[in-house]
Short mmCIF file of C-alpha atoms and ligand atoms in Angstrom, two decimals:
data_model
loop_
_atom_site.label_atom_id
_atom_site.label_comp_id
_atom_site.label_asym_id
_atom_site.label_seq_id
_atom_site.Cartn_x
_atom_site.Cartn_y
_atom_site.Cartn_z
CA UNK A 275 2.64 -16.14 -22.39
CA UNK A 276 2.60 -15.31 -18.63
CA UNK A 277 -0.42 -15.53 -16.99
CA UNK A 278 -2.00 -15.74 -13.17
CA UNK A 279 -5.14 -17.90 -12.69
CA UNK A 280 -7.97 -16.15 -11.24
CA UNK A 281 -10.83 -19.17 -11.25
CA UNK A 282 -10.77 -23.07 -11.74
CA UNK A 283 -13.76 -24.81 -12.38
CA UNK A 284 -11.49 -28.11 -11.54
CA UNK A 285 -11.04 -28.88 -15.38
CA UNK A 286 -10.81 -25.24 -16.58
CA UNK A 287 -9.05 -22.21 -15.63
CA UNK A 288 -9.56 -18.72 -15.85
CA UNK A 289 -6.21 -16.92 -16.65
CA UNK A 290 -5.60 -13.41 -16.86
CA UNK A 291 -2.86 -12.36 -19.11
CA UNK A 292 -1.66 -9.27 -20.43
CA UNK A 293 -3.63 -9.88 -23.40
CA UNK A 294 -6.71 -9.91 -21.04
CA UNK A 295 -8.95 -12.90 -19.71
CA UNK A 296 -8.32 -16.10 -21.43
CA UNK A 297 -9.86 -19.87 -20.79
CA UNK A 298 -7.35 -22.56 -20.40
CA UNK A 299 -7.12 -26.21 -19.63
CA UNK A 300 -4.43 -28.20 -18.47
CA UNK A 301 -2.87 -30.94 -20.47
CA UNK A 302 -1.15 -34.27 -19.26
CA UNK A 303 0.23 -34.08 -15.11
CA UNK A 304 2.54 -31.66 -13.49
CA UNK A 305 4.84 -32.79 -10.89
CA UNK A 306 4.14 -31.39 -7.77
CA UNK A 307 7.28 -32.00 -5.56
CA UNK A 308 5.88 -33.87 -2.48
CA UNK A 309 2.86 -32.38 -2.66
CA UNK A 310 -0.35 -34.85 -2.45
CA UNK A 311 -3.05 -32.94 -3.89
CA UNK A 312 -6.36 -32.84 -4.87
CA UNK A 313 -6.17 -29.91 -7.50
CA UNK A 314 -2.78 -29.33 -9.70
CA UNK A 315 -3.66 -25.99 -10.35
CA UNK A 316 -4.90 -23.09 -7.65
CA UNK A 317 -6.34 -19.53 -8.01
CA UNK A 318 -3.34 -17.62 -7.72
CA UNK A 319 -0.67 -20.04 -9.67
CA UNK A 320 1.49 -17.79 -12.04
CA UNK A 321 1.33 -20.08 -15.22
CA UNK A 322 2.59 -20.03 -18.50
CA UNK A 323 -0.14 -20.60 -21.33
CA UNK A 324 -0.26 -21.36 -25.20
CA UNK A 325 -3.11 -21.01 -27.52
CA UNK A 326 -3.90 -24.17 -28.85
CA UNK A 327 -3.90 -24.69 -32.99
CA UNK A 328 -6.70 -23.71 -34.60
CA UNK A 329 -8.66 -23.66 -31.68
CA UNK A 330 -10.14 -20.91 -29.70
CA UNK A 331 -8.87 -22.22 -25.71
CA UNK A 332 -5.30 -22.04 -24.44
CA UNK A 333 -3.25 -24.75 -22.66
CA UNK A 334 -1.39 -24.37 -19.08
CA UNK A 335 2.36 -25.40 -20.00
CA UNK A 336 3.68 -24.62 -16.91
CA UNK A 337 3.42 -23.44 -13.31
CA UNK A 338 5.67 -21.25 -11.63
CA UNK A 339 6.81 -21.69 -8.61
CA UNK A 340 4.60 -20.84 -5.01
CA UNK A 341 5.44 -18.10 -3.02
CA UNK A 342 3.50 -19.74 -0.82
CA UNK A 343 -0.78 -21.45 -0.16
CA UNK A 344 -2.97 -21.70 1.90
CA UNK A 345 -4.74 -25.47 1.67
CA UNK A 346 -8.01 -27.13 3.19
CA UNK A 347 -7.46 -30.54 4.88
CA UNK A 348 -8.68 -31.98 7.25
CA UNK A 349 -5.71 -32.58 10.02
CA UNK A 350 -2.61 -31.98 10.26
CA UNK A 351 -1.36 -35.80 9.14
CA UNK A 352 -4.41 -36.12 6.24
CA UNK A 353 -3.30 -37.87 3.18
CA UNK A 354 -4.62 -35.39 0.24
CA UNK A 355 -4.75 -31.44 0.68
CA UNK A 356 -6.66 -29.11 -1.45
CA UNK A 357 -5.17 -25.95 -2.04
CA UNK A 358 -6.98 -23.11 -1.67
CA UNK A 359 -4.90 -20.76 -2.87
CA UNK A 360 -1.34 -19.20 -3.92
CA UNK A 361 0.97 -16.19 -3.71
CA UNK A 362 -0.44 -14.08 -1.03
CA UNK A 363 0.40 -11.23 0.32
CA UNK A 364 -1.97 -10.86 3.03
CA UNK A 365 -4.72 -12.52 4.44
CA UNK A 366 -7.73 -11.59 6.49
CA UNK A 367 -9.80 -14.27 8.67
CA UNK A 368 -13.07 -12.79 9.26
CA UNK A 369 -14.70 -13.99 12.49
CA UNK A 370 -18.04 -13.99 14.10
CA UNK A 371 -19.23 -13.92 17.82
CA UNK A 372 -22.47 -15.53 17.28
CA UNK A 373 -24.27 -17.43 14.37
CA UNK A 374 -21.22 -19.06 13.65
CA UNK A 375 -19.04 -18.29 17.01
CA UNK A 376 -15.52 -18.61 15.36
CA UNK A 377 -13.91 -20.56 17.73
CA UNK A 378 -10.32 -20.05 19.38
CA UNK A 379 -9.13 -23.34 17.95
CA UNK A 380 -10.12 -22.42 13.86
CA UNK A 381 -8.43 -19.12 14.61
CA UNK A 382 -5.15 -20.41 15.92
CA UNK A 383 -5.31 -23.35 12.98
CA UNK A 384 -5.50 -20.78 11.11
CA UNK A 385 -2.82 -18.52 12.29
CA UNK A 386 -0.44 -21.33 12.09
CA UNK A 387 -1.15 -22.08 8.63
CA UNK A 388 -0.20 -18.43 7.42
CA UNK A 389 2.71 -18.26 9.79
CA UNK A 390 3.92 -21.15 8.37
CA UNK A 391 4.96 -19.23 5.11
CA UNK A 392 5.28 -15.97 7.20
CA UNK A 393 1.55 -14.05 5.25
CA UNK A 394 0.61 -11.34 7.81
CA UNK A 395 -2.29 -12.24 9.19
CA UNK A 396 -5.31 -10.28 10.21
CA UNK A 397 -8.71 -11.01 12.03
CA UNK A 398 -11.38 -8.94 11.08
CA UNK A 399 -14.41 -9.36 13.42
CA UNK A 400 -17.74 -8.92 11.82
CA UNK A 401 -21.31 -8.04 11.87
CA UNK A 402 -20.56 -5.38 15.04
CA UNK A 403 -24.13 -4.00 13.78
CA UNK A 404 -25.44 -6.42 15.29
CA UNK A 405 -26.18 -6.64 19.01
CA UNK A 406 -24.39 -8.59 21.30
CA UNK A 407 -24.95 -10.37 25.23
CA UNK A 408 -22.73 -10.20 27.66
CA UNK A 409 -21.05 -13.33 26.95
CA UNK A 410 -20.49 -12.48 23.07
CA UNK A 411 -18.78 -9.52 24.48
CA UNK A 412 -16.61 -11.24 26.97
CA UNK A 413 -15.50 -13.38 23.97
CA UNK A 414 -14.64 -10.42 21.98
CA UNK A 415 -12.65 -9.35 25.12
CA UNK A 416 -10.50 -12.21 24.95
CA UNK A 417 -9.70 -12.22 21.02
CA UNK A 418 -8.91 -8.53 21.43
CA UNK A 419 -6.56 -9.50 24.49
CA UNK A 420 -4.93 -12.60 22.54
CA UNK A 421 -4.01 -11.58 18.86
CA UNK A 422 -3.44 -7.88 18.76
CA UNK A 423 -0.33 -8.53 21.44
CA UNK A 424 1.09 -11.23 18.66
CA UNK A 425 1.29 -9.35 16.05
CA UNK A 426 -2.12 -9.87 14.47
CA UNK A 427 -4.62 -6.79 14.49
CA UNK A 428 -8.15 -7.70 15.81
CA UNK A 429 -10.57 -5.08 13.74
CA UNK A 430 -14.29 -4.84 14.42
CA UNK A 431 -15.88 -3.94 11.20
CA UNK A 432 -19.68 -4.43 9.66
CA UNK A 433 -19.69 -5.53 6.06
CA UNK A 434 -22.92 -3.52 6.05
CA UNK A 435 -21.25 -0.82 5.86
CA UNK A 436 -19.50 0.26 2.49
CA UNK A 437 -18.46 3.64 2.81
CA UNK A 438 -16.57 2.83 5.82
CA UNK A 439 -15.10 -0.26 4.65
CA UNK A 440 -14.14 1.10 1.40
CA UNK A 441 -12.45 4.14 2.75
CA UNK A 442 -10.81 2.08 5.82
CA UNK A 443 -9.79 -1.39 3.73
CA UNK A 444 -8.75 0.14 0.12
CA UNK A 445 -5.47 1.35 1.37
CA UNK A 446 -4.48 -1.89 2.57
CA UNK A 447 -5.64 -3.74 -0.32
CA UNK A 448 -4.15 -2.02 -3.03
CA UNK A 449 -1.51 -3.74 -4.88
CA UNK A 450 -1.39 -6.87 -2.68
CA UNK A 451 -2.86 -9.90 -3.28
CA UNK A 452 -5.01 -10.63 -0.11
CA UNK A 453 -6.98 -13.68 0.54
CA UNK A 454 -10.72 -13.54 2.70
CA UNK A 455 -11.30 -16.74 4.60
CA UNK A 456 -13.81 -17.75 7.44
CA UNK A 457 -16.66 -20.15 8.29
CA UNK A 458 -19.69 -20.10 5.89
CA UNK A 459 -21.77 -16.82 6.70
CA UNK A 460 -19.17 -14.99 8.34
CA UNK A 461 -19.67 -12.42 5.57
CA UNK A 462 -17.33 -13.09 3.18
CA UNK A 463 -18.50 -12.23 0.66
CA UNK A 464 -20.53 -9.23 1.48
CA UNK A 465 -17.64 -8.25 2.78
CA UNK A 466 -16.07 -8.38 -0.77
CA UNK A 467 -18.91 -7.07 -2.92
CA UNK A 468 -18.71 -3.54 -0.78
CA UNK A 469 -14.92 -3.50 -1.31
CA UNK A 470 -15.47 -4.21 -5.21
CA UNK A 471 -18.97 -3.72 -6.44
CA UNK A 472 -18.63 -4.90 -9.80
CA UNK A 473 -17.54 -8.55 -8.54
CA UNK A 474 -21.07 -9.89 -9.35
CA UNK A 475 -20.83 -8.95 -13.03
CA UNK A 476 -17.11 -10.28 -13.36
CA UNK A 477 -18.39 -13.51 -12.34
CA UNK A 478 -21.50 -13.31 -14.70
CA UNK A 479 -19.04 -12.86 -17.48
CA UNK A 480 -16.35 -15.22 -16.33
CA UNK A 481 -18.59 -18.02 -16.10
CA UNK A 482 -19.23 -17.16 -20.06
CA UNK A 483 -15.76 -18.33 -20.56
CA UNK A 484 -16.50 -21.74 -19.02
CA UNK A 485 -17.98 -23.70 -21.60
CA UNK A 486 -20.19 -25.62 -18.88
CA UNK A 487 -21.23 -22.71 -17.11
CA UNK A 488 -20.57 -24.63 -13.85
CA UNK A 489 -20.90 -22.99 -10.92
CA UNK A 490 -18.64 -24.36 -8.35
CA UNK A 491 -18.58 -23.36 -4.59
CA UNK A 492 -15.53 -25.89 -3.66
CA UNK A 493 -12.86 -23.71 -5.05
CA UNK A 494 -11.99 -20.08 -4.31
CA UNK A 495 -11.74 -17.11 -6.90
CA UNK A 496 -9.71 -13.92 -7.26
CA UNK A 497 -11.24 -10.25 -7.98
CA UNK A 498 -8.81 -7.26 -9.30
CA UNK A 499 -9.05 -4.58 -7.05
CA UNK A 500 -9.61 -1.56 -9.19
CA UNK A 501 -6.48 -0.01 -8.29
CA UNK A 502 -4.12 -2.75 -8.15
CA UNK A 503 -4.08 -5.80 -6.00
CA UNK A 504 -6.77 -8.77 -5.88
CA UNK A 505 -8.83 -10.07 -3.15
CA UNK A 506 -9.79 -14.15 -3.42
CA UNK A 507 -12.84 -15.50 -1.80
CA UNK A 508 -13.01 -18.94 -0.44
CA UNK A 509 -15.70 -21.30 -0.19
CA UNK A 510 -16.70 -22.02 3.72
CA UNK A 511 -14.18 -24.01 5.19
CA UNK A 512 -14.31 -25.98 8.18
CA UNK A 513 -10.71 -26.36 8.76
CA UNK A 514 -7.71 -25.55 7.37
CA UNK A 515 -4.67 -27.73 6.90
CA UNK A 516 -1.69 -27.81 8.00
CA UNK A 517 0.75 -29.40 5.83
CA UNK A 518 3.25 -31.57 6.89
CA UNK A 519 4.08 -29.76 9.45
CA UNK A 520 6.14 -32.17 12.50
CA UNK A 521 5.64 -32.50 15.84
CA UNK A 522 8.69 -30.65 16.77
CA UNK A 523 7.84 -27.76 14.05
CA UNK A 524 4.23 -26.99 15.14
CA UNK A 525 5.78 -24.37 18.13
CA UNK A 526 7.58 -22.45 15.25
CA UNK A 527 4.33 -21.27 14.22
CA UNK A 528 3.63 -19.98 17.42
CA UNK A 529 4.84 -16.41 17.44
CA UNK A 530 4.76 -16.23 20.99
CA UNK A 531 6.21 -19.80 21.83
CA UNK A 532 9.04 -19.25 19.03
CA UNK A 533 10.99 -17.02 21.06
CA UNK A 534 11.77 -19.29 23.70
CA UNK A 535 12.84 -22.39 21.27
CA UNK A 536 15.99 -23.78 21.27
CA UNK A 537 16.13 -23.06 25.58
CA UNK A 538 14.26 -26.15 26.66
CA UNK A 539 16.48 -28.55 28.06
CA UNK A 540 15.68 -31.31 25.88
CA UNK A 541 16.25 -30.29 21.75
CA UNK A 542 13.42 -32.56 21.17
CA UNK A 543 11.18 -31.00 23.46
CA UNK A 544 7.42 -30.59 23.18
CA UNK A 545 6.41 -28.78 25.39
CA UNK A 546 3.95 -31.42 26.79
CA UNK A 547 5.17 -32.70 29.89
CA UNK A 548 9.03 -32.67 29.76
CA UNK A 549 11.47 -31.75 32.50
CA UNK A 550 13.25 -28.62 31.96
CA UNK A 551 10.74 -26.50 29.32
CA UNK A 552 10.89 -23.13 28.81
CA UNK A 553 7.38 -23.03 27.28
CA UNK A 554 5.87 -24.79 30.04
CA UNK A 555 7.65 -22.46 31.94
CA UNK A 556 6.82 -19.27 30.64
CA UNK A 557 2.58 -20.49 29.99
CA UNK A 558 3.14 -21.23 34.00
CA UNK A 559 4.39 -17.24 34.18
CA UNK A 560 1.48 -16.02 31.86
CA UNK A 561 4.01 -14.92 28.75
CA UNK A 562 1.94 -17.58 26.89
CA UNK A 563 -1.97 -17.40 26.49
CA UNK A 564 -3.52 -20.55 28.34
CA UNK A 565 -6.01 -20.63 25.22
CA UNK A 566 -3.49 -20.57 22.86
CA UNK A 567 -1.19 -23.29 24.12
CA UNK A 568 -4.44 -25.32 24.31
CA UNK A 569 -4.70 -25.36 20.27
CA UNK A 570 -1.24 -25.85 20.12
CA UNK A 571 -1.84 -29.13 22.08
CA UNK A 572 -4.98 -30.18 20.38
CA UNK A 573 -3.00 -29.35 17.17
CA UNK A 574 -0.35 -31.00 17.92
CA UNK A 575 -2.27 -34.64 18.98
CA UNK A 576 -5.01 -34.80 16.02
CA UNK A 577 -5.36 -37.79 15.08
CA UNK A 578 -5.86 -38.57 11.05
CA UNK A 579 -9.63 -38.99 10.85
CA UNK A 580 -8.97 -40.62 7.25
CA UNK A 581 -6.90 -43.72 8.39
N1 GDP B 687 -25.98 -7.86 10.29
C1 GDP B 687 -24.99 -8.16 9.46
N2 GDP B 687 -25.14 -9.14 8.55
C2 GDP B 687 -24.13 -9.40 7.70
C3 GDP B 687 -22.90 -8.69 7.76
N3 GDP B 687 -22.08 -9.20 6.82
C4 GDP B 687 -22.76 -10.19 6.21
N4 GDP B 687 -23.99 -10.31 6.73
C5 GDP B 687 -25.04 -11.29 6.33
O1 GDP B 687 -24.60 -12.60 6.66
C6 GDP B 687 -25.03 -13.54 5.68
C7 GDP B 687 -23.85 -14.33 5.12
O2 GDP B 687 -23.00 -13.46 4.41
P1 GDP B 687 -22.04 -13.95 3.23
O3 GDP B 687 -21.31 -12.75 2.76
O4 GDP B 687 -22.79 -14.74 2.24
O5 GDP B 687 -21.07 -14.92 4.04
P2 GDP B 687 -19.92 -15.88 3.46
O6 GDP B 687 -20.48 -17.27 3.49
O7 GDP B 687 -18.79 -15.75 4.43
O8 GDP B 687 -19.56 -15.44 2.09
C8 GDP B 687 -25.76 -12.73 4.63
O9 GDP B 687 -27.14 -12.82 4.90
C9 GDP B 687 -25.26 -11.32 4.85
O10 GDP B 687 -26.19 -10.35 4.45
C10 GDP B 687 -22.76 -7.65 8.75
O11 GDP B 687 -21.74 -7.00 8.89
N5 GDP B 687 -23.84 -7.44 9.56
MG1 MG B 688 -19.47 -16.52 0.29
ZN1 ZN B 689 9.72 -27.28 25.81
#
């Protein structure tokens, strides 16, 4: 039997099938190309499950393979990568100005890490009930000048507010499978709860299945939309990772610096200090955000904090 997992608990998984919710583990290892990860299984993994004999939990057989994930690392070269989740369709970042400030540098780690498999990307900006100095504004000014010119839509919402959000987000959420992420306190989660009111009590009875009860915060979890479609909330991340991706692929998951590859003078180029570069060129001309080149540079030099 088919099934898509919708929680993990790190030993257990929730799995919804056609024959509704059921609780499965996973039994002996599952090759995971070159993968170097911390969880086999994410929320999101199509899997294929069997009831076990004479017993009233189900066994993961088999994963399908990713569309695509989103992980949680560290830096770009860390050894072990978490993932946070699978098969997306879409996926919103939801900022802050103040209280966290989302920085320029998570948002463009993060853009990079959904370009990478090509998810459409969107950042909402939140808590716009709230007011705002000068500078806050200012800072608003320049996400709203970056993103929306790239390709990724810069909305200022409040999570407040659930008649608005409901009529404004349920379009775009139904039938797609779109993933929330964003520093702790961002409003994640209220931001959720408006959009599907009964997520609360489909944890309550979720966590029934788990024969611990264990409440975990480290891993995300997926909510069917009413009509169609899922959205997963993720624990507070820091960063996110970027796997494997090579010095001379990081630019490729620049929208605006992908354009120009393949002109530099040097194949190898990157874009640091080399004669003859058409990205250097073109950042020079103001084609290319000075802000954004500068995460592609810090990017591009982390070091591996774990060695
Ligand atoms: N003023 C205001 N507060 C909000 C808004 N959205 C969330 N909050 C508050 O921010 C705090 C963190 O929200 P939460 O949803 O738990 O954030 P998460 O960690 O991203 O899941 C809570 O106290 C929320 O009530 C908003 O739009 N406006
Ligand atoms: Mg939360
Ligand atoms: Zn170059």
């Amino acid at each position: 039997m088919k099934g898509r997992v919708i929680k993990s608990t790190g030993s257990w998984y929730i799995v919804q099938t056609d024959a509704g919710i059921i609780n499965a583990r996973l039994r002996g290892k599952f090759k995971q190309d070159d993968l170097k990860l911390t969880n086999p299984i994410a929320v999101g993994d199509y899997v294929e499950v069997k009831k076990e004999e004479d017993q009233p939990t189900s066994v993961i057989t088999d994963i399908l393979p990713r569309e695509n994930y989103i992980i949680r690392k560290s830096t770009r070269k860390a050894h072990f990568s978490h993932i946070l989740a699978s098969n997306i369709d879409q996926a919103y970042l939801i900022i802050t100005l103040k209280n966290p400030r989302t920085s320029l540098g998570f948002i463009d780690r993060f853009l990079v890490s959904t370009e990478s498999f090509r998810i459409p990307a969107m950042i909402l900006v939140n808590k716009m009930d709230v007011g705002y100095k000068e500078k806050d504004m200012e800072y608003l000014q320049d996400i709203k000048d970056i993103y929306p010119p790239l390709g990724y839509p810069v909305l200022e919402i409040s999570a407040l507010h659930a008649a608005d959000l409901q009529q404004q987000f349920m379009p775009l959420l139904k039938g797609k499978t779109t993933l929330l992420s964003g520093h702790s306190g961002v409003g994640k989660s209220t931001f959720l709860n408006k959009i599907i009111p009964e997520a609360g009590q489909f944890t309550q009875e979720i966590s029934k299945f788990s024969s611990k009860g264990v409440h975990t915060t480290t891993f995300a979890e997926m909510f069917p939309i009413e009509n169609g479609g899922y959205l997963i909330d993720t624990p507070g991340i820091k960063e996110f990772g970027i796997l494997d991706i090579g010095e001379f692929e990081l630019s490729h998951y620049f929208v605006e610096m992908r354009k120009y590859l393949g002109q530099c003078r040097y194949n190898n180029c990157q874009h640091i200090n080399e004669p003859g570069c058409v990205v250097l060129q073109k950042l020079e001309e103001g084609y290319i955000h000075p802000y954004r080149y500068d995460s592609y540079v810090k990017i591009l030099f982390e070091e591996d904090d774990r060695r």
